[in-house]
Structure formats: structure tokens, C-alpha cells
Amino acid sequence: MEKEIPYKIYLEENELPTQWYNVRADMKNKPAPLLNPATMQPMTAADLAGVFCDELIEQELDNEHAYIPIPEEILKFYKMYRPSPLVRAYCLEEKLQTPAKIYYKFEGNNTSGSHKLNSAIAQAYYAKKQGLKGVTTETGAGQWGTALSMACSYFGLDCQVYMVKVSYEQKPFRREVMRTYGATVTPSPSDTTEVGRKILAAHPGTTGSLGCAISEAVEAEMKQEGYKYVLGSVLNQVLLHQTVIGLETKAALDKYKITPDIIIGCAGGGSNLGGLVSPFIGEMLRGEKKYRIIAVEPASCPSLTRGKFAYDFCDTGKVCPLAKMYTLGSNFIPSPNHAGGLRYHGMSPVLSQLYHDGYMEATSVEQTAVFEAATQFARIEGILPAPESSHAIRVAIDEALKCKETGEEKTIVFGLTGTGYFDMVAYQKYNDGVMMDYIPTDAELEASFAELPKVNL
Amino acid sequence: MEKEIPYKIYLEENELPTQWYNVRADMKNKPAPLLNPATMQPMTAADLAGVFCDELIEQELDNEHAYIPIPEEILKFYKMYRPSPLVRAYCLEEKLQTPAKIYYKFEGNNTSGSHKLNSAIAQAYYAKKQGLKGVTTETGAGQWGTALSMACSYFGLDCQVYMVKVSYEQKPFRREVMRTYGATVTPSPSDTTEVGRKILAAHPGTTGSLGCAISEAVEAEMKQEGYKYVLGSVLNQVLLHQTVIGLETKAALDKYKITPDIIIGCAGGGSNLGGLVSPFIGEMLRGEKKYRIIAVEPASCPSLTRGKFAYDFCDTGKVCPLAKMYTLGSNFIPSPNHAGGLRYHGMSPVLSQLYHDGYMEATSVEQTAVFEAATQFARIEGILPAPESSHAIRVAIDEALKCKETGEEKTIVFGLTGTGYFDMVAYQKYNDGVMMDYIPTDAELEASFAELPKVNL
């Protein structure tokens, strides 16, 4: 039996998901609604129409339908790079001498280098369908921006990307990939928007944050006819699109009658984690199964493990809707020595609610330990992982080593969201032994929490 | 029928090749033997033992056995990243509005970013088996060096890489990937070897060439106990290992009863082209089938299309054996404005003989046209191709466009050897409109040919 499980499980084309799974339909406690920053009242579809595409707004607000069909045009694009393989890490198991069985769902085999393309192509499709000229967005590590550039190029849409300045500088070639796909890329904060100029004036020399970049992208969208804003994480619609990861994972596991004990994903805004775990949490919500779900976040940006579950602005400029989520405060900016992505101050409202309701655990890890795991994984499994993904690797290895001690044959599944080809500045720091860890102090967080908006609903 | 061909054909694990195919066994005119540079007489296994591993020498000299079993340990490693997909380029066909059917064998889905890993893991395995401490090698674009670093890291071997200086400078992060896998990387020509110092003295400011780097790597190997030299292209053994590409391609085509009309590969030293086409040329040699095989080389380094079929040194320092091959002369160094790999002065002796005997065609293309095809392909098929691979894309698109004119429904297969994530300096030149073409003059080539060694056999 064991022998029959291949190194890589690929689904056949006719086994691929044709619907996304909307976990909200199965949640007893729905995620709290987004609030209009002007009125502090729940956003209606009409409120959202100034920022988002119409069909995406429907998806954003849909708490009812458990399954949403994937349009043909998107399925066609998915077929160019999906299914992604579910890989049995035989070599890693052997090296760790663990009785645990380790699997990873590898989303890095496409040019964006990550899972981000799953939602990018969907959002570009709906923008095109609505007759738009283009879209604006922000990007942190650069994976989302690259993915959106690819998707826009495919549908012939203009793509304007605000890239967090520290990543822009650490990843010079990311910009060039986006340009190759026809996008324009601006380091954020920039002087091209009012909010950017304001942030630059208040914090000269800031290395930027996702929160700033979002504010700039939204402002840019509002000033241009025929443009909407799109976002690569946090939103319900993004998690919905990303469930293609979890649905494929579940189909592959089911095909070989494998039941996972532990499912691990890295968590920044929650797009990968939500996509991977939603179908499994759905089973838990329906009382069918029980899994240990672990969200892994950087110790330098610990929204789930040290944040508050409260309404907060999604962006630094406070132009976007408010969401009830685990947050470090919309002014929180991780230390510049934090190397990877996963630098958003908040967490997906869906995942925040599920975490709050006890459907998953969260843990935080420091970056030298993360790069140690990344390098070990690269040398054994032959894939150079993205720093973000390596947070999940760290915990997967730790859990496998626990199994070695206890002798338990647990089945561990983790999300390997992407590759690290554009993260070599960070790897160089690690290789040179000059990488530093950073944990915000309680006082820093308290100061940030003090600025949380007061919301009475 | 047509409908049933998926976007990507993946073989099952039990359909993977377990033997490499040695095309020399089927060649009537065998490739000419390597010559000892000291005696100008055919190299014996004993002569070669100073440079290469024992089992690799056997493979190098084997003109008899058509199939050579792949050792278990290598099959195990192959399973971590193989099979590579054979992709039907439905979107490209649609965009070109061609009746042609286009397939590409994509070798870029591993961290080395190319097909080079297929031979790297084999050579590292045999080195380990022989009890060596480490290996030395050269790398041009950096794909081979990365692949060898990965393979050496897997088997716990030391890996010393001499990297052509122009690539070292254009691809700063390549070095860091190799370091992450534990390798040491030296830009070539360097002052760490006698031959390097000699070349630097004769050509100050040279940007290097594969021929120089080979000389340095061989010298480094000879000076260290427990080290051998390994090479990523040109040699018979390398083509042998790379036939895993062609065998998988053939198995995937056969599975869906697809018969290609045209098979296209880029050609530098010949590793990818030879690996892709050998099984098909084998059928031609045995009189079973007929295909159009096209080798595509850069106009700036046109060994097949403008070189001489003659004995020449494999390296600039003239410390390596001589091979009978299509060559531009061992002192030939392509213009520094040539952006990609494919910068070797010679061509695999096996492919040279097959080309000489009429089993394949060759054509050369200029680099702006190559990057135009690369960008077009990236935007349509979603894969950012390596500049080397894009030579094949250029000709595949040209052939598909010819079919559009004639209405012929030809089936075109090409090798997409790798990804361009580390080639963004070159893409940037193209994006900025400052990329230049370069074609050596007849006078330049004649001057280079004048230095070919006189060999009387």
C-alpha cells in the first residue's frame, strides 16, 4: 500500500476542481461584515462598487453558497499550470529519520513563483468581463504583483503595481519580470499619490508596508476611469479562489486514501492558508472530520498570536473598508530586517473568525530558524523555497521531529506556496551569517493597539 | 480524439524511463574518438582517468550498448522532479491562429531551472560511488553550476564552480543559489589557476568563455586529491543522461498516438538538443521513421551553421582532449553583448556527426528576435523562458506561422529547457530597447579557424 504512493501525485485534468469552495456557507459564526470607513456601518454591494468589480463583490459578500462554479475561461488558464503536485517528501522523511509521513502541496511551478496566480487570473477575468481598462494593486514580496501582471497580460488589461519599498529594493528583478508582462511598478510609499506623500512626510525613510501600498493603489484606482482595485490576500473572494489549492490537495489525498493528521500553512494575509485549509475546515464545521490545523506566522509580524481580534482599517491610509480581524494595528510596520513577505498587519476575517472559534492553532517562528529549515529543505528535496513558504517548512520539520521522539506515524501536509528565486538577497544574509531576528516588544504592540478605531455595532 | 489531449501530459511514475538511450549504438558513422592533447592519439580509458570518473569514462567510450540502465539512486532523485510535463501549447496556437499543433517539453520545473540536473545527478552519483571528495566544473549561464551544486549537496560532495565572468556579473543571484547548496563559485578567468592567469594576461578585460572556464576547472581538479572534473554538455556521457528528456517525450507522444513532424531544440554544447532528439534520431537511423530535426543556435555563436567540422581543443587553455566537432575555434569568444548561454565554441561530437550525416538541420537566430519570442511566449503561455530555450521558441513560432500560411497541420515539438528567473538583466535590456544583435564577420571566423590544430589520423 505504502509503496504505491508516488513521489508526486498529479490529478488528471478531469479530476481538477470545477468549483471553488466557500467555507463561509458552513460557518456558524460568519465573519463580521466589512465596515464603510465613512459611516462605520456594514458595507453594501453599492458601497464596494467604487473599489471592486461587480462579480467579485458578489463573491465577497456571499455567505450562503458553499460552491461557486469556476468560469470556463479561468479553468482554461488553470490548465496551463495546474494541477500543482502533492509531493510526498520521502527524502526529507529519510533524512529526518521520522516515522511521520510528510506531504507538501507545491504551488511554485508557475512563473509568478507562487499560489497567487490562482486568484489573480480570476480577478483579471472578472475585470475584463466588466469591460475595465485595467487594475491597480499593491505587492509585498512581489509574488502577487507578478501573478497579477501575468493574468492582466493574458486578458489584455493594464496593470499598475505599488510595491512595498523594501521588497522593491531587495528584489530588483521582480520589477523586471512584471515589466516583461507589461505592468508598471512603483515603489511604495511614493510621491505619485496623496496618501503616499502624506506617509512619506510623516515617516521619512520608511521602508513601506502592505498597508501603505494598499492605500496608494486604492487612491490610484479611484482617480482613473475604467480601473478597479484588486487585492491578493485577506479578502473573502481571494480565499475563495485559493480553495483550488485545498480542493486539489483533498482530491489527491482521497485518491490514495490518505488522511492527514496535521495541516500546516504560512500565514500573512491568509490567502494560501485559507485556500489550503478551507475544504478541511469545512469537514470540521460539518462535524465530519477532525484535523490539527496550524497557521505559522513570522515572530516579527505576529497578527494571530499577539494581535487583537477587533475591527481595524485594512490599510495605513484608512481609505479602505474596516474588517474585524486579528490585527497588530494598521500603523504597524514590521522591522526592515524582516526578510520575507507575511508582513501584513492583519489577517483574513474568515481565518480570524475560524481561529477565534478554535478551528485552528497559530504559532510564530523567527526568521533565522526559518532560513535554516529552508536551506535544509532545499538541499534534501531540491526545491529552493520562498521565505514565506519556509515558515510552514519550519513547523512541518518540527512536528516531524516530535514524531521521531514519540514514535507516532502522523501524516503531515503543508503548503509550499512558492519558490525563492527572487529572494536571494535574504538567502545571502543567511549564508553570510548576518541575518537578524526581530520580535516586537509588548510596549510597541500596545502603542499600536492604542490607535485601533473605536467601533460600536 | 483531439479533445482528449490534455494541456499537460505527465507520465505516471511507472511509465518513467529506467534506461538511458545511447544513440551511438545505432550510428553507422560513430563520432570520432577524443584525442590526447599530448600525443594527438585517441584517448584510452586510462588516459581519461586523470580527469573523469571511471564509470563515466565507460559511458563516454561506449559505442555498443543502445540502452544503459539508470541506477536506482538516480531514479529515486529523478522522481523528485521528473517526469517533466509535455505541454500542449493550446493558448499559443490560438494566439498565432495556426493550424499547427505545438508541444513543448518543459524542463524548467526544478530549482536548477533547467534540464542540466538530469546529468548533474548522474555525474555526482558516479563520483560519490567512486569515493571522491568533490568535483570541479565550469558554468556559463549558471544552470549547470546550479544543477551540479544541487546534485553534490544531495550526495554530500564538495562542489567547485568556475563561472564565466560575464554571467557571474549579470546573474549575481545565481552565485547565491549555488552557495545555498554549499558550492564555491569563482568568476572565470580568475587568478586562482595558472591557465586563468595566462588568459587574463593575454586578454585583460575579457568577459570569459566556457572554454576558459573549462581549462580552469580541469586544472583545479588535477591539483586536488580526490577530485574529478565534470562537464554539463558536449560529452557523450552527458547526452546519454539527457536522453531521459527525449525518452519521456516519446513515451508521452506515443501514449496519445501523436507523431511529430518537426522537433526543435536550442543548441549550445548540445546537451538538451541531443537529449531531446536522440531517441527520435535513433528511429531514423534504424530506418523506422522520418522527422525534421532543427538545431537552433545564436547568430553570435554559430558553431553548426558557420563552424568547421574538424578536430579542435575543447577548452581555451588546450589542456583537455580534442574532439572532432563543428567548431568556431577554441579561442572564439562570443561578443559580450550576447546575453544568454549557448556560448560554447564547439558542438557535441555526436550531434556534429549526425548533422554532418544529414540527420538534422541547423539554423541561427539573432537575440532581439529571440527575446521577442520569449516575451510573446511568456505572456501567452505563462512561463518566463530562459534566453537559451527561447531560441527554440523563436523557430517553433516561425514554423507555426509558416503552417498558418500553407494551412498545414504540422505537429511541432520543441524543448523548453529552462526558466529565465536569473536572466532579468538580459530581459531588462530587451524591455528598455537597448539589446543589440551581433554576428561575427567572416574575417573574424577565418582568423579563429586559422588556429585550429593540425591533426593527421
Short mmCIF file of C-alpha atoms in Angstrom, two decimals, chain B residues 25-209:
data_model
loop_
_atom_site.label_atom_id
_atom_site.label_comp_id
_atom_site.label_asym_id
_atom_site.label_seq_id
_atom_site.Cartn_x
_atom_site.Cartn_y
_atom_site.Cartn_z
CA ALA B 25 24.96 2.20 -30.85
CA ASP B 26 22.67 2.90 -33.81
CA MET B 27 25.00 5.28 -35.67
CA LYS B 28 26.71 3.86 -38.72
CA ASN B 29 29.31 6.62 -38.62
CA LYS B 30 30.37 6.74 -34.99
CA PRO B 31 31.53 10.05 -33.55
CA ALA B 32 35.30 10.36 -33.91
CA PRO B 33 37.28 9.48 -30.77
CA LEU B 34 38.63 12.11 -28.41
CA LEU B 35 42.35 12.75 -28.85
CA ASN B 36 45.01 13.05 -26.17
CA PRO B 37 46.34 16.62 -26.45
CA ALA B 38 49.87 15.43 -25.67
CA THR B 39 50.08 12.62 -28.24
CA MET B 40 47.26 13.56 -30.63
CA GLN B 41 46.25 9.88 -30.48
CA PRO B 42 42.80 8.51 -29.47
CA MET B 43 42.23 8.70 -25.72
CA THR B 44 42.08 5.40 -23.86
CA ALA B 45 40.10 4.86 -20.68
CA ALA B 46 43.40 5.10 -18.81
CA ASP B 47 44.17 8.48 -20.42
CA LEU B 48 40.76 9.79 -19.37
CA ALA B 49 41.05 8.55 -15.79
CA GLY B 50 43.08 11.58 -14.81
CA VAL B 51 40.11 13.81 -15.48
CA PHE B 52 36.87 11.82 -15.29
CA CYS B 53 35.20 9.25 -13.02
CA ASP B 54 35.64 5.61 -14.02
CA GLU B 55 32.05 4.69 -14.82
CA LEU B 56 31.54 7.92 -16.70
CA ILE B 57 34.58 7.05 -18.85
CA GLU B 58 32.94 3.73 -19.69
CA GLN B 59 29.83 5.62 -20.77
CA GLU B 60 31.93 8.13 -22.68
CA LEU B 61 33.59 5.41 -24.75
CA ASP B 62 30.62 3.08 -25.16
CA ASN B 63 29.60 2.91 -28.83
CA GLU B 64 27.95 -0.51 -28.47
CA HIS B 65 25.13 -0.64 -25.92
CA ALA B 66 21.94 1.05 -27.06
CA TYR B 67 20.44 1.07 -23.56
CA ILE B 68 22.19 1.68 -20.27
CA PRO B 69 20.27 1.07 -17.04
CA ILE B 70 19.76 4.09 -14.78
CA PRO B 71 20.94 3.24 -11.26
CA GLU B 72 18.27 3.07 -8.53
CA GLU B 73 19.72 6.03 -6.59
CA ILE B 74 19.45 8.25 -9.66
CA LEU B 75 15.92 7.04 -10.43
CA LYS B 76 14.99 8.00 -6.88
CA PHE B 77 16.30 11.53 -7.34
CA TYR B 78 14.66 11.78 -10.77
CA LYS B 79 11.33 11.03 -9.11
CA MET B 80 11.64 14.19 -7.02
CA TYR B 81 11.40 16.42 -10.08
CA ARG B 82 10.52 14.18 -13.01
CA PRO B 83 8.59 13.46 -15.15
CA SER B 84 8.65 16.89 -16.69
CA PRO B 85 5.42 17.78 -18.45
CA LEU B 86 4.93 17.63 -22.20
CA VAL B 87 2.74 20.67 -22.67
CA ARG B 88 0.30 21.26 -25.48
CA ALA B 89 0.56 24.98 -26.25
CA TYR B 90 -3.15 25.43 -26.92
CA CYS B 91 -3.07 29.13 -25.99
CA LEU B 92 -0.08 29.87 -28.21
CA GLU B 93 -1.70 28.05 -31.14
CA GLU B 94 -4.86 30.07 -30.65
CA LYS B 95 -2.97 33.36 -30.46
CA LEU B 96 -0.92 32.57 -33.58
CA GLN B 97 -4.05 31.31 -35.33
CA THR B 98 -2.03 28.45 -36.71
CA PRO B 99 -3.32 25.03 -37.71
CA ALA B 100 -0.04 23.63 -36.36
CA LYS B 101 -0.10 21.65 -33.15
CA ILE B 102 2.62 22.84 -30.81
CA TYR B 103 4.03 20.85 -27.89
CA TYR B 104 6.90 21.67 -25.62
CA LYS B 105 8.81 19.53 -23.18
CA PHE B 106 9.31 21.77 -20.17
CA GLU B 107 12.45 21.04 -18.16
CA GLY B 108 12.36 24.19 -16.03
CA ASN B 109 10.34 22.90 -13.07
CA ASN B 110 13.26 22.22 -10.78
CA THR B 111 15.41 24.60 -8.80
CA SER B 112 18.34 24.49 -11.22
CA GLY B 113 15.81 25.93 -13.65
CA SER B 114 16.83 23.66 -16.49
CA HIS B 115 17.43 20.18 -17.85
CA LYS B 116 21.02 20.24 -16.53
CA LEU B 117 20.03 18.40 -13.36
CA ASN B 118 19.45 15.20 -15.37
CA SER B 119 23.16 14.75 -15.95
CA ALA B 120 24.38 16.53 -12.80
CA ILE B 121 22.76 13.98 -10.52
CA ALA B 122 24.18 11.11 -12.59
CA GLN B 123 27.71 12.52 -12.55
CA ALA B 124 27.54 13.29 -8.83
CA TYR B 125 26.30 9.76 -8.17
CA TYR B 126 29.20 8.13 -10.00
CA ALA B 127 31.68 10.48 -8.29
CA LYS B 128 30.27 9.55 -4.89
CA LYS B 129 30.30 5.86 -5.79
CA GLN B 130 33.96 6.15 -6.64
CA GLY B 131 34.64 7.59 -3.18
CA LEU B 132 35.62 11.08 -4.34
CA LYS B 133 35.65 14.14 -2.07
CA GLY B 134 34.36 16.52 -4.68
CA VAL B 135 34.19 17.73 -8.24
CA THR B 136 35.15 20.82 -10.21
CA THR B 137 33.28 22.26 -13.14
CA GLU B 138 32.59 25.34 -15.19
CA THR B 139 29.29 27.06 -15.79
CA GLY B 140 28.15 29.59 -18.36
CA ALA B 141 24.65 30.88 -17.87
CA GLY B 142 24.76 29.24 -14.44
CA GLN B 143 22.21 26.50 -14.96
CA TRP B 144 24.75 23.71 -14.99
CA GLY B 145 26.56 25.06 -11.92
CA THR B 146 23.29 25.29 -10.01
CA ALA B 147 22.30 21.80 -11.06
CA LEU B 148 25.66 20.38 -10.02
CA SER B 149 25.51 22.22 -6.68
CA MET B 150 22.14 20.61 -6.01
CA ALA B 151 23.36 17.17 -7.01
CA CYS B 152 26.55 17.44 -4.93
CA SER B 153 24.62 18.69 -1.93
CA TYR B 154 22.32 15.65 -2.23
CA PHE B 155 25.27 13.22 -2.21
CA GLY B 156 27.44 15.22 0.21
CA LEU B 157 30.20 16.10 -2.29
CA ASP B 158 32.25 19.30 -2.40
CA CYS B 159 31.44 21.36 -5.49
CA GLN B 160 33.78 23.98 -7.02
CA VAL B 161 32.36 26.02 -9.87
CA TYR B 162 34.20 28.31 -12.31
CA MET B 163 31.59 30.66 -13.71
CA VAL B 164 32.08 32.62 -16.97
CA LYS B 165 32.71 36.16 -15.76
CA VAL B 166 30.05 37.88 -17.86
CA SER B 167 27.38 35.58 -16.45
CA TYR B 168 28.77 35.92 -12.94
CA GLU B 169 28.28 39.66 -13.23
CA GLN B 170 24.91 39.56 -15.00
CA LYS B 171 23.49 36.95 -12.64
CA PRO B 172 24.51 37.89 -9.11
CA PHE B 173 21.86 35.70 -7.53
CA ARG B 174 22.91 32.56 -9.38
CA ARG B 175 26.02 32.52 -7.22
CA GLU B 176 23.88 32.80 -4.12
CA VAL B 177 21.73 29.82 -5.11
CA MET B 178 24.88 27.74 -5.62
CA ARG B 179 26.19 28.89 -2.24
CA THR B 180 22.88 27.95 -0.65
CA TYR B 181 23.54 24.46 -1.96
CA GLY B 182 27.04 24.61 -0.45
CA ALA B 183 29.14 25.23 -3.59
CA THR B 184 32.03 27.67 -4.02
CA VAL B 185 31.85 29.86 -7.11
CA THR B 186 34.78 31.66 -8.79
CA PRO B 187 34.40 34.05 -11.73
CA SER B 188 36.47 32.91 -14.71
CA PRO B 189 39.07 33.74 -15.90
CA SER B 190 40.45 34.04 -12.37
CA ASP B 191 43.86 34.33 -10.78
CA THR B 192 43.35 31.07 -8.89
CA THR B 193 44.77 28.92 -11.70
CA GLU B 194 47.79 29.12 -13.97
CA VAL B 195 45.69 28.97 -17.10
CA GLY B 196 43.42 31.69 -15.75
CA ARG B 197 46.33 33.99 -15.04
CA LYS B 198 47.70 33.32 -18.54
CA ILE B 199 44.38 34.15 -20.20
CA LEU B 200 43.99 37.29 -18.08
CA ALA B 201 47.48 38.42 -19.11
CA ALA B 202 46.80 37.81 -22.81
CA HIS B 203 43.25 39.24 -22.81
CA PRO B 204 42.89 41.78 -20.00
CA GLY B 205 39.28 42.75 -19.51
CA THR B 206 37.98 39.55 -21.14
CA THR B 207 34.44 38.62 -20.10
CA GLY B 208 35.38 34.96 -20.23
CA SER B 209 34.13 31.97 -22.13
#
